PDB file of C-alpha atoms in Angstrom:
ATOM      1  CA  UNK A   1      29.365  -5.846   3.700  1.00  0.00           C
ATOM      2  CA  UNK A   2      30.002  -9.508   2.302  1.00  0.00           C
ATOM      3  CA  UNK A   3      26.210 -10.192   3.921  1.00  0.00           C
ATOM      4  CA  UNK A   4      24.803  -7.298   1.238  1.00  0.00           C
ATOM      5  CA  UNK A   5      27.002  -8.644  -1.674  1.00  0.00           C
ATOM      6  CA  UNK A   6      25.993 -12.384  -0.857  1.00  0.00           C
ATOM      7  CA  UNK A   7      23.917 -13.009  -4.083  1.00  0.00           C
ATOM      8  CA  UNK A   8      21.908 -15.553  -2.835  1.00  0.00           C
ATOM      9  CA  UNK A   9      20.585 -13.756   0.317  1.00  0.00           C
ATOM     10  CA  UNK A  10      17.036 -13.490  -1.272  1.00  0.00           C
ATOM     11  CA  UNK A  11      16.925 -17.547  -1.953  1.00  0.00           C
ATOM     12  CA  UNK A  12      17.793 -18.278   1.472  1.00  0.00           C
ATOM     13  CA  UNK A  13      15.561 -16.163   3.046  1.00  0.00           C
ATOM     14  CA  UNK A  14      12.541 -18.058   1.032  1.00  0.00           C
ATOM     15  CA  UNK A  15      14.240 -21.204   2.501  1.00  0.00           C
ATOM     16  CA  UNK A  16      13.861 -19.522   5.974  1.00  0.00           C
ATOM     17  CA  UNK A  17      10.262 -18.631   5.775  1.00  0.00           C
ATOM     18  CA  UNK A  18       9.376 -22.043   4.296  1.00  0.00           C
ATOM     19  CA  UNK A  19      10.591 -23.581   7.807  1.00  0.00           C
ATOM     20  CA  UNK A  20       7.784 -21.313   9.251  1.00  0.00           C
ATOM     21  CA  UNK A  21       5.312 -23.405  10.073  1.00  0.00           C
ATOM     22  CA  UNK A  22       3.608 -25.857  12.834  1.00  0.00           C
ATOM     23  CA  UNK A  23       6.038 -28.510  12.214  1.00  0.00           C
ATOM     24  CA  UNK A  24       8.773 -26.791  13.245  1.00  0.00           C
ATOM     25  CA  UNK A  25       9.955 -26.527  17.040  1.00  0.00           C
ATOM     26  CA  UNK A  26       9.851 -23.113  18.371  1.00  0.00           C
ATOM     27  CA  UNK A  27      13.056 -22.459  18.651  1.00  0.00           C
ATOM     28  CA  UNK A  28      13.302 -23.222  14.974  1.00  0.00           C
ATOM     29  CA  UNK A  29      10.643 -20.593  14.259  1.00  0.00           C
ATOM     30  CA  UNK A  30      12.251 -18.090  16.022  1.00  0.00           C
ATOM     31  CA  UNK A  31      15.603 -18.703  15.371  1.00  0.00           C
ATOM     32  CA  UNK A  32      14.871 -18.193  11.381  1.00  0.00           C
ATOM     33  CA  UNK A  33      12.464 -15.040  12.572  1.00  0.00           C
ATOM     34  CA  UNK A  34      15.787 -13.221  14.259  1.00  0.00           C
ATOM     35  CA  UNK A  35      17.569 -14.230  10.670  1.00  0.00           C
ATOM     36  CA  UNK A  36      15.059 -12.582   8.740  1.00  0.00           C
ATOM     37  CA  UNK A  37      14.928  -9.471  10.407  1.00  0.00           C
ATOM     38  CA  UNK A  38      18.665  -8.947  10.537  1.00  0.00           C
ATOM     39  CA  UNK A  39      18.543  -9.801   6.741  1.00  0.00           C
ATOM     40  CA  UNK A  40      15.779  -7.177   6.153  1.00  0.00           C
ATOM     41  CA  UNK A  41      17.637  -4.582   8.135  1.00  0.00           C
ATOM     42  CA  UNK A  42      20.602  -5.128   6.150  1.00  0.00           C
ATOM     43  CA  UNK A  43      19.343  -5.019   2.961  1.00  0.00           C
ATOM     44  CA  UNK A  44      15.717  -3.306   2.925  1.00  0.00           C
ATOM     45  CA  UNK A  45      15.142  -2.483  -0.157  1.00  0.00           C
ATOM     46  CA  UNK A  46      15.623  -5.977  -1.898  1.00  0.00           C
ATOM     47  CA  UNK A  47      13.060  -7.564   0.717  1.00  0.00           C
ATOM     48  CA  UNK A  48      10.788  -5.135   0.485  1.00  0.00           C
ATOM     49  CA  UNK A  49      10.558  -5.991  -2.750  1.00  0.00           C
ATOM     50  CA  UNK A  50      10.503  -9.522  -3.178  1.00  0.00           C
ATOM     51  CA  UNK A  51       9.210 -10.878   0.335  1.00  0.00           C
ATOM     52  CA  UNK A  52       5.970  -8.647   0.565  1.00  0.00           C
ATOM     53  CA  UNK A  53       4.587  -9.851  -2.593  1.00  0.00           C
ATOM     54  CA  UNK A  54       5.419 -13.470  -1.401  1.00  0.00           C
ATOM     55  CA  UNK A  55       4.058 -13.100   2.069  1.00  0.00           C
ATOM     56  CA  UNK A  56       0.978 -11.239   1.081  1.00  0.00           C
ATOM     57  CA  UNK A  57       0.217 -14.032  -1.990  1.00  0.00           C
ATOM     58  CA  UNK A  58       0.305 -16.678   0.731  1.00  0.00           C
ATOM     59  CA  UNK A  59      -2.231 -15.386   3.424  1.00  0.00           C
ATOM     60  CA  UNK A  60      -4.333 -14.401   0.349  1.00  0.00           C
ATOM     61  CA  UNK A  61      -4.276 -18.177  -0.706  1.00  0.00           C
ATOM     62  CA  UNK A  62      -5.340 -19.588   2.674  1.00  0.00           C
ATOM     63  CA  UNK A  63      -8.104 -16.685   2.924  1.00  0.00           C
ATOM     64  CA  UNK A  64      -9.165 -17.140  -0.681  1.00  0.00           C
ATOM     65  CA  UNK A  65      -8.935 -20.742  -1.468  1.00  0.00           C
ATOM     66  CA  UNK A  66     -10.399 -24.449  -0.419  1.00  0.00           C
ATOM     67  CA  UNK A  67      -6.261 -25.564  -0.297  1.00  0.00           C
ATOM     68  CA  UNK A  68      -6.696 -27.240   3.614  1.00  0.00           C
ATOM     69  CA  UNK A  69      -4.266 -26.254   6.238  1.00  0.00           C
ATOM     70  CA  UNK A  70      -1.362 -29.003   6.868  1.00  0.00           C
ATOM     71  CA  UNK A  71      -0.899 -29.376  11.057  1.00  0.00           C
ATOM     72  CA  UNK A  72       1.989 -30.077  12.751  1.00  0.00           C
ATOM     73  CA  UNK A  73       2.344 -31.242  16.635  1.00  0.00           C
ATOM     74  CA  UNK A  74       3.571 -27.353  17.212  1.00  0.00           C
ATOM     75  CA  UNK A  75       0.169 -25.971  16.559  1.00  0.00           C
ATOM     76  CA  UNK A  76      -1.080 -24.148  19.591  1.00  0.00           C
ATOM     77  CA  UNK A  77      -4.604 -26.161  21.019  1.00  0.00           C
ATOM     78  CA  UNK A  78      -6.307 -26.530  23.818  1.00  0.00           C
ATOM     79  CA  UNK A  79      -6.165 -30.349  24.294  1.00  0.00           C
ATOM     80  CA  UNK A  80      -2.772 -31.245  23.194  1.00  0.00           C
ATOM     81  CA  UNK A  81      -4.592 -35.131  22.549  1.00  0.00           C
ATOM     82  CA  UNK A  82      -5.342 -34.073  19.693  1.00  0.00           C
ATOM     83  CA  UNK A  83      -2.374 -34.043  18.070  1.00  0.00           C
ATOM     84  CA  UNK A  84      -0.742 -37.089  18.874  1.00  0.00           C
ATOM     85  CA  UNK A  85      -1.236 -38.211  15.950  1.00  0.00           C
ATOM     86  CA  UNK A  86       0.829 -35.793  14.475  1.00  0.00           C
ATOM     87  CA  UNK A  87       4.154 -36.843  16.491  1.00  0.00           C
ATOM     88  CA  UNK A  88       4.548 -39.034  13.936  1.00  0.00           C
ATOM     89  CA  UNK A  89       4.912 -36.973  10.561  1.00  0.00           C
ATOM     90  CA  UNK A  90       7.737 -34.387  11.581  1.00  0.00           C
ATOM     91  CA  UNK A  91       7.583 -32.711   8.335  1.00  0.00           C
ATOM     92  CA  UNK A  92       4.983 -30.907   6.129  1.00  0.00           C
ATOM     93  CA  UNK A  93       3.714 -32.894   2.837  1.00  0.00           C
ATOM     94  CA  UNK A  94       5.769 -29.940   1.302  1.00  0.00           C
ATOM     95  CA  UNK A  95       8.262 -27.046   2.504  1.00  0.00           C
ATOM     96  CA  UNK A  96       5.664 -24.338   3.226  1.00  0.00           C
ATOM     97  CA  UNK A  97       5.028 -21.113   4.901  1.00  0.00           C
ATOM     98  CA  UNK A  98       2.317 -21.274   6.709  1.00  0.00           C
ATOM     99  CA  UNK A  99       2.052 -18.565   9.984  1.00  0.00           C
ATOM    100  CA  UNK A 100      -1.810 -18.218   8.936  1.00  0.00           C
ATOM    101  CA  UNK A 101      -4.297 -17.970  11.929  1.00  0.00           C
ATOM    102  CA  UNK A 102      -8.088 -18.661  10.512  1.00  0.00           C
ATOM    103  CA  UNK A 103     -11.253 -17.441  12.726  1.00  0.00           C
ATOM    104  CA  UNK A 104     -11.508 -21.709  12.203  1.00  0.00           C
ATOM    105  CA  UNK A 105      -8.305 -22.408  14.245  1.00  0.00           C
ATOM    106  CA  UNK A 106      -9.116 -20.387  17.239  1.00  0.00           C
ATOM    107  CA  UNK A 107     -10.972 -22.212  19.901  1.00  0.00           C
ATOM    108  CA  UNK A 108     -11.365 -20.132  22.574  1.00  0.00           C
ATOM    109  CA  UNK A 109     -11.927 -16.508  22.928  1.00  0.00           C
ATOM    110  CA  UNK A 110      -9.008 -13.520  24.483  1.00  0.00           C
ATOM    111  CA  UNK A 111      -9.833 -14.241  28.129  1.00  0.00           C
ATOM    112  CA  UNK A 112     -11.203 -17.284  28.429  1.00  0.00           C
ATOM    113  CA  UNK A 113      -8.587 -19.882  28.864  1.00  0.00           C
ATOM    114  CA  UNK A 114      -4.801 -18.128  30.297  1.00  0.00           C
ATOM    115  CA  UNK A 115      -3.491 -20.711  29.240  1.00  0.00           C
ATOM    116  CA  UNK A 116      -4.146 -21.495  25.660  1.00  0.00           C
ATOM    117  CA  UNK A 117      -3.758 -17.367  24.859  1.00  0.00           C
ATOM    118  CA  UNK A 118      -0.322 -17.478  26.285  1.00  0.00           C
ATOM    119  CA  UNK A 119       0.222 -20.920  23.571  1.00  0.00           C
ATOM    120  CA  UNK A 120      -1.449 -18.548  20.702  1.00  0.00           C
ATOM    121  CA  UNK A 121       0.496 -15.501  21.732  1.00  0.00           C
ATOM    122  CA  UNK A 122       4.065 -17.562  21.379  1.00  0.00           C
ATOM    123  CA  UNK A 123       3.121 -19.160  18.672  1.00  0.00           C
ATOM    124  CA  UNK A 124       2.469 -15.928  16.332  1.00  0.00           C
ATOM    125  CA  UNK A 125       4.120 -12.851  18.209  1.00  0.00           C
ATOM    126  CA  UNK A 126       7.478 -13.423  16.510  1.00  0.00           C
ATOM    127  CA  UNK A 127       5.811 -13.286  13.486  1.00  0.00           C
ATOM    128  CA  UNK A 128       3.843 -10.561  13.432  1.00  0.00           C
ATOM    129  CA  UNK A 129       6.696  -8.180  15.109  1.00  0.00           C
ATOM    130  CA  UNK A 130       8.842  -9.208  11.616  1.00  0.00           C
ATOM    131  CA  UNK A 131       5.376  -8.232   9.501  1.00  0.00           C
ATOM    132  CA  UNK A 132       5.520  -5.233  11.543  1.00  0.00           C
ATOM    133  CA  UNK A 133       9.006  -4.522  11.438  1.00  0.00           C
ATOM    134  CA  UNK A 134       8.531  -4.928   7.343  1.00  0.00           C
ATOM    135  CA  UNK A 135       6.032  -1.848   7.797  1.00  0.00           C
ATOM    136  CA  UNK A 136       8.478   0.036   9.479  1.00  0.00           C
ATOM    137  CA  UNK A 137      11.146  -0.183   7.389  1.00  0.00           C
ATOM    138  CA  UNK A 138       9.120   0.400   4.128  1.00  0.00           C
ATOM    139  CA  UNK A 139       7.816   3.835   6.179  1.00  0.00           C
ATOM    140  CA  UNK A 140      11.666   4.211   6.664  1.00  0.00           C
ATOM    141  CA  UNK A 141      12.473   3.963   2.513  1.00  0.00           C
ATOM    142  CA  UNK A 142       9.392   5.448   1.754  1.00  0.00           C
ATOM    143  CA  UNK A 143       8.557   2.046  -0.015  1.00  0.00           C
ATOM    144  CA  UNK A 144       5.225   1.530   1.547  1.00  0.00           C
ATOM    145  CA  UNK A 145       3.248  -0.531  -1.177  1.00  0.00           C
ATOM    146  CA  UNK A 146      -0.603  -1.176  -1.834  1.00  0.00           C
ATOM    147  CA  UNK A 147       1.289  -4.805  -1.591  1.00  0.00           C
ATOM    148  CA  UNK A 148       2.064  -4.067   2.053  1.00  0.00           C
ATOM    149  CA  UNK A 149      -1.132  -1.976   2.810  1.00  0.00           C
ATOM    150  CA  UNK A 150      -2.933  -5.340   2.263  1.00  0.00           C
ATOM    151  CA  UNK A 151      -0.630  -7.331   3.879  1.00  0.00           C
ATOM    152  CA  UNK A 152      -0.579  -5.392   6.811  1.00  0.00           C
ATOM    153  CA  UNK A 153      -4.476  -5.204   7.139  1.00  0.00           C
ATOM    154  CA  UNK A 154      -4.751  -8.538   6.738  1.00  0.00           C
ATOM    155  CA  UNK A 155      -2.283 -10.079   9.236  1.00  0.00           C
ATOM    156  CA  UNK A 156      -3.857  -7.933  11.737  1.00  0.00           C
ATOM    157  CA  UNK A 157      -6.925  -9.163  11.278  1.00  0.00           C
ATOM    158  CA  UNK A 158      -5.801 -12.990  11.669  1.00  0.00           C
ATOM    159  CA  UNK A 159      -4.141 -10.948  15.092  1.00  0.00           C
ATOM    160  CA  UNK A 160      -7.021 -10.093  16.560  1.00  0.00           C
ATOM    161  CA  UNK A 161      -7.961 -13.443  18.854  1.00  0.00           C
ATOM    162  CA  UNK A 162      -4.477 -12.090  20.078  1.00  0.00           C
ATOM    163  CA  UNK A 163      -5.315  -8.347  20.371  1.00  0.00           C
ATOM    164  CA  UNK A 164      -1.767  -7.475  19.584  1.00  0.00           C
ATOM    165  CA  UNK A 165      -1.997  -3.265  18.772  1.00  0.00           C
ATOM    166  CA  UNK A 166       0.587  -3.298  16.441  1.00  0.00           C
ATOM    167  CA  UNK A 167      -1.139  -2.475  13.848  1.00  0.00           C
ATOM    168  CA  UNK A 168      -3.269  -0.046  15.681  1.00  0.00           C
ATOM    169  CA  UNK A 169      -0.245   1.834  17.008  1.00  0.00           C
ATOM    170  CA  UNK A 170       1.407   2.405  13.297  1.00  0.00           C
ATOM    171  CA  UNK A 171      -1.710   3.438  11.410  1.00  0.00           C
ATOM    172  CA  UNK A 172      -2.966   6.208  13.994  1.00  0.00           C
ATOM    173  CA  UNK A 173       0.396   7.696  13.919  1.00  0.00           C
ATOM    174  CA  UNK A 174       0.128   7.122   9.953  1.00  0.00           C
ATOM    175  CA  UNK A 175      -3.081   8.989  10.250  1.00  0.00           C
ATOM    176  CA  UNK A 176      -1.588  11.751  12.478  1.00  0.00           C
ATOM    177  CA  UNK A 177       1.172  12.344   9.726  1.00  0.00           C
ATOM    178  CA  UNK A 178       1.118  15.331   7.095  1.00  0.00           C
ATOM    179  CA  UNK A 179       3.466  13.274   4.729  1.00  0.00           C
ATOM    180  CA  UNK A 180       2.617  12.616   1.640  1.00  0.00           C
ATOM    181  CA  UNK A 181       3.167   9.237   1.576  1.00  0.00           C
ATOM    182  CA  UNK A 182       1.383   8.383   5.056  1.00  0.00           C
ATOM    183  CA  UNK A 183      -2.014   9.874   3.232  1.00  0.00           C
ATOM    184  CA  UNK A 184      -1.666   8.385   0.222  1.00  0.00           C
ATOM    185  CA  UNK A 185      -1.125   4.996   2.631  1.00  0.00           C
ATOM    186  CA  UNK A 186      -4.175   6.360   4.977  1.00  0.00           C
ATOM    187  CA  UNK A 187      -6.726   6.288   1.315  1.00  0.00           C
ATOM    188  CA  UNK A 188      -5.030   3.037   0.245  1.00  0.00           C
ATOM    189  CA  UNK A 189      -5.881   1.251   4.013  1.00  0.00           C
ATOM    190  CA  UNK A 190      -9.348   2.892   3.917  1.00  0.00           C
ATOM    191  CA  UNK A 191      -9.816   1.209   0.680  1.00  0.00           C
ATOM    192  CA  UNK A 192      -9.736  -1.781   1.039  1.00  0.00           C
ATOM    193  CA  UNK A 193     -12.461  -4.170   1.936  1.00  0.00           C
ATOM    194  CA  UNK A 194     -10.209  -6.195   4.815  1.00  0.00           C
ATOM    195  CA  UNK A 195      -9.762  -3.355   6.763  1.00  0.00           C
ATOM    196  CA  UNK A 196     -13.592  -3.157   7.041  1.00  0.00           C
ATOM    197  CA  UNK A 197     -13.853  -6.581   8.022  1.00  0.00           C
ATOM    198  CA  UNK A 198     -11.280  -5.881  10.694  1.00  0.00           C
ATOM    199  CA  UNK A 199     -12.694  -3.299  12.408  1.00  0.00           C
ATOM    200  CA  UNK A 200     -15.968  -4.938  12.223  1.00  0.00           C
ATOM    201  CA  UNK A 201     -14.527  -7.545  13.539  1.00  0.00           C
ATOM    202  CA  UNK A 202     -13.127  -5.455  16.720  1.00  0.00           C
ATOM    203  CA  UNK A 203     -16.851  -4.009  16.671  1.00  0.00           C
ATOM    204  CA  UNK A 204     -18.885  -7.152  17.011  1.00  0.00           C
ATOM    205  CA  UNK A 205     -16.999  -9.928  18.100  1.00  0.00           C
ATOM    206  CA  UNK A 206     -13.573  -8.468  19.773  1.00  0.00           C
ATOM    207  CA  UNK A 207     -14.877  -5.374  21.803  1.00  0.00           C
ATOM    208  CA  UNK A 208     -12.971  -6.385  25.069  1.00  0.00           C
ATOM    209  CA  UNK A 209      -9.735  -4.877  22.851  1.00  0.00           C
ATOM    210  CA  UNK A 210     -11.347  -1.424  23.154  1.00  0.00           C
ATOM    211  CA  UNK A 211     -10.086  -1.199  26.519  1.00  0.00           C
ATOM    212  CA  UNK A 212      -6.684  -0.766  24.865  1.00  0.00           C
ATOM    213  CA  UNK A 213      -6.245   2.925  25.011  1.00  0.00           C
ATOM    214  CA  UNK A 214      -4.515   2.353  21.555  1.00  0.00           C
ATOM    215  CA  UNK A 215      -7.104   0.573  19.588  1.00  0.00           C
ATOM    216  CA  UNK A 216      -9.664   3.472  21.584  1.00  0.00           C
ATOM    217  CA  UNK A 217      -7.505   5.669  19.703  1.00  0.00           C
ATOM    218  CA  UNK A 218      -6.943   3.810  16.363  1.00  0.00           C
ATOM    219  CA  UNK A 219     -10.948   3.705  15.994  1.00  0.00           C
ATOM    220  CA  UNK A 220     -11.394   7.841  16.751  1.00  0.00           C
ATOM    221  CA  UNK A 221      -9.071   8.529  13.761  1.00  0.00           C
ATOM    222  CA  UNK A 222     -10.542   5.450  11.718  1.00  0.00           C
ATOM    223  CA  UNK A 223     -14.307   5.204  11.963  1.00  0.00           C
ATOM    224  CA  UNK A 224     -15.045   8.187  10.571  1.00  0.00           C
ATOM    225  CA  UNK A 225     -13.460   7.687   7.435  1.00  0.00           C
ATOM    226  CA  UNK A 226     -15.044   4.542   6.243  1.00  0.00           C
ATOM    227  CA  UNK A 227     -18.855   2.642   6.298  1.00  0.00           C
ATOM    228  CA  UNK A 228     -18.730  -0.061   8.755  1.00  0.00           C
ATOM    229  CA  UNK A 229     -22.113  -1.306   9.962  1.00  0.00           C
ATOM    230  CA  UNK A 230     -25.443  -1.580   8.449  1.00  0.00           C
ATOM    231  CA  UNK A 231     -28.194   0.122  10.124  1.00  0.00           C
ATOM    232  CA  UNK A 232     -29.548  -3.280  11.674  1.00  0.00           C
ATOM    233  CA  UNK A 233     -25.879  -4.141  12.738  1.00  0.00           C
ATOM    234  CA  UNK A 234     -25.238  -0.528  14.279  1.00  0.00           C
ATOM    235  CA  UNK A 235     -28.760  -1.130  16.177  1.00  0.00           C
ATOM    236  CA  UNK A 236     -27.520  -4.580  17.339  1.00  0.00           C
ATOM    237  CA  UNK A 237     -24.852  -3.572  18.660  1.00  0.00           C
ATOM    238  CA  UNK A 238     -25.910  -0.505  20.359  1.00  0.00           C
ATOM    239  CA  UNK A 239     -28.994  -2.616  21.558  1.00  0.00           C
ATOM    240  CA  UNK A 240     -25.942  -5.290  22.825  1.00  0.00           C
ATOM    241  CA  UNK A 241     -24.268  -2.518  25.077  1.00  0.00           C
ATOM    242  CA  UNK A 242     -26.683  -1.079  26.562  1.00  0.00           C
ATOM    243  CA  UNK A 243     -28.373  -3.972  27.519  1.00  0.00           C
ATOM    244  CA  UNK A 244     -24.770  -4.414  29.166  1.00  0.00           C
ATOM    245  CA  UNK A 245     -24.275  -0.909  30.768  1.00  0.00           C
ATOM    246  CA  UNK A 246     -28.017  -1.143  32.487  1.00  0.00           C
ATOM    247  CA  UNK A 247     -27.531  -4.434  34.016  1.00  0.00           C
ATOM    248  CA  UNK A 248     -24.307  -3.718  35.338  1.00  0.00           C
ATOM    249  CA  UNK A 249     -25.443  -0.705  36.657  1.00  0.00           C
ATOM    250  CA  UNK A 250     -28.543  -2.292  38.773  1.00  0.00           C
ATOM    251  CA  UNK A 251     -26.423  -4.986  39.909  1.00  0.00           C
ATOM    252  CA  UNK A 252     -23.930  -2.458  41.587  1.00  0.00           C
ATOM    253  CA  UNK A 253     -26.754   0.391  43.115  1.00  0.00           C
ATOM    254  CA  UNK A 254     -27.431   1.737  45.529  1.00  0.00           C
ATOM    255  CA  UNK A 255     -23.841   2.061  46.452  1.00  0.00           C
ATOM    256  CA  UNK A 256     -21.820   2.651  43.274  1.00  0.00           C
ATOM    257  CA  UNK A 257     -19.353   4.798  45.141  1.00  0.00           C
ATOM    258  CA  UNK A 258     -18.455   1.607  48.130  1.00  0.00           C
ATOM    259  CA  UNK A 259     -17.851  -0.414  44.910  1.00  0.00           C
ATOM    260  CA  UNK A 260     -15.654   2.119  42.824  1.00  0.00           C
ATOM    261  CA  UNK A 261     -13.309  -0.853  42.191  1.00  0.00           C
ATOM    262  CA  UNK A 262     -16.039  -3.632  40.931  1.00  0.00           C
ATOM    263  CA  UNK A 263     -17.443  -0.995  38.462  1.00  0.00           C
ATOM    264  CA  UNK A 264     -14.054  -0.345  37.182  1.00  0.00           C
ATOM    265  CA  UNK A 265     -13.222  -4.133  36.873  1.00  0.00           C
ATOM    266  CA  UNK A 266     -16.991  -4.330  35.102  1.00  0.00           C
ATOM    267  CA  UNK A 267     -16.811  -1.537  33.041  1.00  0.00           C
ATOM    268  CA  UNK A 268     -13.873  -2.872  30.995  1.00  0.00           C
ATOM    269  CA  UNK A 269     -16.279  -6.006  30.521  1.00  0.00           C
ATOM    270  CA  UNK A 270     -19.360  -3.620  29.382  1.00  0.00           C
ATOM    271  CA  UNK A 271     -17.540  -4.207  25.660  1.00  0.00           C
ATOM    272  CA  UNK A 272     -17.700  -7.810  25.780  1.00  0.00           C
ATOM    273  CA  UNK A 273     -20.273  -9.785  24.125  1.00  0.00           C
TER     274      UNK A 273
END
């Protein structure tokens, strides 16, 4: 009770989210993460409305703008050299939120390097379970906003070098509902031009995450109701996996059946690039 009366719950948790960032330690990150949630919980229906809008203007402005990307020494990378340099400034040139992962930031594919997806998946899994658990709740108070639509869309598309199926999970079962408020959510997702990109995305350049039997799923209920490809980027990619399936297959004949296990281990790869 005296955590729902406390009239400045809103301005601390801006101060909270301001410490997200790559100069902060992890157990910084998280510890403010835990705060949040427990503060959303509490009192959903104030954060819904005034972090959302906040959250969603400040992905927007890293995806929309020129404004360069402060590092830290937290920042997840492959050759941790490279950030020596950054030992030295502890703090941001300004208190910022700034949990943003760019296609430019990644350097290595899902797959490639254990290592370096385990750094990328500590690094951001806290913070998309809160964007998720924002979803949730808003599905919860029926307070599920064209706000958080494109919020949602668009931190799972900076998820993807993670293939976290987050967002995959909620939206099929958002699909699956007769609600009115999960359809009218459904039209408002299918509108908008991110969620395109993101499944395009999954199409072209992240097709190892099919073998998720809920992103499989996500795509039945999704690809049907919106344009994706071009005709010249459908025939690519159709060109791309069967190139795939009939290579595989000669390398394993004559005796598929002796090597049931190697064609199940390559099949899951017949999605990859």
């Amino acid at each position: 009770m005296a955590l729902i009366q406390w009239q400045e719950r809103i301005d601390f948790a801006h101060k909270l989210l301001t410490l997200l960032n790559s100069y902060s330690p992890p157990e910084l990150r998280n510890a403010c993460l835990d705060v949040l949630k427990e503060l959303v919980l509490l009192s959903p229906h104030d954060f819904l409305h005034t972090l959302v809008p906040f959250l969603q203007h400040n992905h927007c402005t890293y995806h929309h703008s020129n404004i360069p990307m402060s590092f830290g020494p937290y920042l997840p990378c492959r050759e941790n050299i490279k950030l020596m340099g950054a030992k030295n400034n502890i703090r941001p040139p300004r208190p910022e939120l700034n949990m943003c992962l760019l296609p430019s930031l990644v350097e290595s594919s899902k797959g490639k390097d254990e290592v370096y997806d385990g750094m990328l998946l500590d690094y951001f899994l806290s913070y998309h379970q809160f964007i998720h658990l924002l979803c949730r709740v808003a599905i919860n108070c029926e307070k599920f906003t064209d706000t958080l639509v494109k919020l949602s869309v668009l931190i799972a598309y900076e998820g993807l070098p993670l293939h976290l199926a987050l967002f995959p999970k909620l939206w099929t079962e958002l699909c699956q509902s007769q609600s009115v408020m999960a359809k009218t959510c459904v039209k408002l997702l299918c509108d908008d031009p991110a969620f395109s990109e993101y499944i395009k995305c999954i199409l072209m350049d992240e097709r190892t995450f099919l073998n998720n039997n809920v992103v499989y799923s996500f795509l039945t209920c999704f690809l049907p109701k919106i344009q994706v490809l071009s005709g010249p980027s459908c025939s690519n990619l159709i060109s791309v996996l069967v190139m795939n399936l009939l290579t595989e297959q000669s390398n394993l004949q004559p005796e598929l059946a002796v090597h049931r296990v190697e064609l199940n281990k390559t099949s899951s790869l017949l999605n990859a690039v």
